[in-house]
Tab-separated table of C-alpha atoms in Angstrom:
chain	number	residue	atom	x	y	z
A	184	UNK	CA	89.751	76.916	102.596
A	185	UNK	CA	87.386	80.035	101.772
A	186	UNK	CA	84.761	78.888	104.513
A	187	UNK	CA	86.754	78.389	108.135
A	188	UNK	CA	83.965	78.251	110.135
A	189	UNK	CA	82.558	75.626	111.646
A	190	UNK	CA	79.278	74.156	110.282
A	191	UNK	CA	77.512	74.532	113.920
A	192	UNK	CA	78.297	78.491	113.650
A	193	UNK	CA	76.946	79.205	110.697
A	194	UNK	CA	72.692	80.035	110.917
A	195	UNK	CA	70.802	78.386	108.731
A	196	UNK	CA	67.230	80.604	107.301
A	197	UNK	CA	65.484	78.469	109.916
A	198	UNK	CA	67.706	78.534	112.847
A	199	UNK	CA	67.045	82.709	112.946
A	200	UNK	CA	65.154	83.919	116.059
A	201	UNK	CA	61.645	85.831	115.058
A	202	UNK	CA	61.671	89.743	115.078
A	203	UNK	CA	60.285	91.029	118.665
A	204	UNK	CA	56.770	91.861	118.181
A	205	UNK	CA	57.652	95.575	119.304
A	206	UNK	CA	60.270	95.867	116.402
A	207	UNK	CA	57.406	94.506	113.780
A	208	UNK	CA	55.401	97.227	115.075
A	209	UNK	CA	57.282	99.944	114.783
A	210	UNK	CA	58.511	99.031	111.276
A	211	UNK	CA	54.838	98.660	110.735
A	212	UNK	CA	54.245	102.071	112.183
A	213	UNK	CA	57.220	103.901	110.555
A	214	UNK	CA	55.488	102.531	106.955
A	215	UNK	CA	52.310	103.985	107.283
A	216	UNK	CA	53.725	107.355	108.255
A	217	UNK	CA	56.126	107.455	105.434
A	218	UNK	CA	52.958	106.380	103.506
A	219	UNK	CA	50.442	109.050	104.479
A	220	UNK	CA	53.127	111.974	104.380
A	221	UNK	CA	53.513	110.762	100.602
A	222	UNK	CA	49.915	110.510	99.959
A	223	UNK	CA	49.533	113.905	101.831
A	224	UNK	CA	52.343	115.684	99.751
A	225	UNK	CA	50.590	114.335	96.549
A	226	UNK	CA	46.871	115.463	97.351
A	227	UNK	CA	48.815	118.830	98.336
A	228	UNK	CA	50.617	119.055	95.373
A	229	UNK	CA	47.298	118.572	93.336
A	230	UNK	CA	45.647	121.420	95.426
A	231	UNK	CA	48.419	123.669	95.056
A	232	UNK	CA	48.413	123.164	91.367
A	233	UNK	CA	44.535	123.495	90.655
A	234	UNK	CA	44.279	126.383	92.942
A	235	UNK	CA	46.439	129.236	91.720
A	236	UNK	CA	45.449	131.790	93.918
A	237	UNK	CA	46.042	129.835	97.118
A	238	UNK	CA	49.031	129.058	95.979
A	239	UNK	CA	50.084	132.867	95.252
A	240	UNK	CA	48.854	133.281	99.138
A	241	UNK	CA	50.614	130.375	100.565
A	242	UNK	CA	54.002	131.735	99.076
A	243	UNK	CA	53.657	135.316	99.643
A	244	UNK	CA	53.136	134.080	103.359
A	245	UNK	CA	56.075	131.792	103.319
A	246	UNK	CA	58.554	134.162	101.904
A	247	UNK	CA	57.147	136.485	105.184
A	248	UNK	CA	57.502	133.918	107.733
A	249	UNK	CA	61.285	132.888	106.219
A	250	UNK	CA	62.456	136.721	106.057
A	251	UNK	CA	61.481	136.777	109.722
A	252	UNK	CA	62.977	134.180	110.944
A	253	UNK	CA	66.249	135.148	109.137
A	254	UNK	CA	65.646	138.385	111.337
A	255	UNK	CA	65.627	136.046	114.350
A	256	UNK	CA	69.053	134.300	113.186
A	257	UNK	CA	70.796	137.330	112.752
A	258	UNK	CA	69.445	138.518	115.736
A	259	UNK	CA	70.641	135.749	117.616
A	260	UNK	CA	74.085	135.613	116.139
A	261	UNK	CA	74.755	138.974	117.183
A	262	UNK	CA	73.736	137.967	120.693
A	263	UNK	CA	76.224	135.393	120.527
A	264	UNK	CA	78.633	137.454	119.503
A	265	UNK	CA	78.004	139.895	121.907
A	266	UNK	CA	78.184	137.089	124.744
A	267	UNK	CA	81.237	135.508	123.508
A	268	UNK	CA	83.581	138.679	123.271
A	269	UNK	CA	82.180	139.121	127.315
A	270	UNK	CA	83.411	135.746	128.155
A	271	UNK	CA	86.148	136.268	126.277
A	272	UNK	CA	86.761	139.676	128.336
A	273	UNK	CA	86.286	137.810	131.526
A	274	UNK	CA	88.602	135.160	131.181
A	275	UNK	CA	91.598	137.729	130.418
A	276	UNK	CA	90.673	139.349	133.515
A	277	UNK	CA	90.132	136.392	136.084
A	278	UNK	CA	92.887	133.813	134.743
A	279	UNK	CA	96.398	135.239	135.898
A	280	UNK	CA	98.727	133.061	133.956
């Protein structure tokens, strides 16, 4: 047989319980913000594109604030680095084996 279950196991449409009202609400919620970040990026979009100059601006600052914060990620790494090689350092001095 292809269906082994009993019928009394199987859920009928009706037999499902209801969504908790919480759950509806966030589902509700979680729409409307994918929504109005779509309709947000659109009427964006439009005032990038009719405004050429802003748009020129908006760039040239975004190219500044990425170049700096690829400063900051180097920067970091090196830290890192710096910090591993100590503990590194330590442990060969502490740990007798």
């Amino acid at each position: 047989m292809v269906n082994e279950q009993p019928k009394s196991e199987i859920e009928s449409p009706e037999a499902r319980t209801p969504m908790d009202p919480r759950a509806k609400k966030m589902i509700v919620m979680v729409f409307i913000a994918f929504v109005a970040i779509v309709a947000l990026l659109v009427v964006a979009g439009f005032f990038l594109y009719s405004r050429p100059q802003a748009t020129t601006f908006l760039r040239d600052i975004a190219v500044i604030i990425l170049a700096f914060e690829t400063l900051m990620v180097i920067f970091f790494l090196g830290v890192m680095t710096v910090l591993l090689i100590y503990v590194i350092l330590t442990l060969e001095r502490e740990i007798k084996p």
